[in-house]
């Protein structure tokens, strides 16, 4: 009997290395085109309660490949010396089920989320100018700082966070990348200057005011449950609003739900990518991202290509 080759397993560092920013943005754009063409499947994620946490299962297929991401979320883990989020993604061939690759779930999620925000900015607000404001200095804040610097050439950034220490730490990381980054006491202190705003928190109340510039682009990626909210209702009602996944947003986009926004005013990013909808003529532009298993699959495909 021939022994099967060992399944490649990429840890967090190897997963990051396999997903360079510019190529990941292009991979996500290609997946959005496949989704718009109706060649993908991605059912709603399955959530299974666990003692002190939750198990999330997110399958997807584009007909050529299939993937499943398994993630556990245990808020009490830091007190045990463990990460809150643990998980992995399994990539396989769709026609045979042959297992191809395992990637680190948290690293993949951070990369594809930030890359999707960059894609949305490029497609929806290519003329947005000025410094980047990031609200939330965690994993997503760091990923977005790196992604916008790498792909969009961002060279000035303001960082706001619940604690000054975490904002200063991310600003220091930004300066190591050649960005003029500095911490600010509050997000609204820099809002009038920012041409691009990223909110990456788990807040249940708006983390910025309605002082967003008329020509600004806002990516709201943190609030992922109906009771969460990062943006003020007034901003959503005056902005052009786009989402990464309309089906998921109707259940999870607390910003939109709490603002009582008419869903007829909400456009899917895939429609702009596929040419079915025109990009906005003016702003401000809000892109609400709730996540989708197809974005994981797009990243996994890219990682596989890097190994071939």
Coordinates of N, CA, C and O in Angstrom, one line a residue, residues 9 84 121 163 284:
X9 N 0.6 21.6 6.8 CA -0.1 22.4 7.8 C 0.7 23.7 8.0 O 1.9 23.6 8.3
X84 N -8.1 34.0 22.7 CA -9.6 33.9 22.6 C -10.1 33.2 21.4 O -11.0 32.4 21.5
X121 N -12.1 49.8 -0.7 CA -11.6 51.2 -0.9 C -11.2 51.5 -2.3 O -11.5 52.5 -2.8
X163 N -7.3 51.7 25.3 CA -6.2 52.1 26.2 C -5.1 52.8 25.4 O -4.8 52.4 24.2
X284 N -19.9 60.5 1.8 CA -19.0 59.4 2.2 C -19.5 58.0 1.9 O -20.6 57.8 1.6

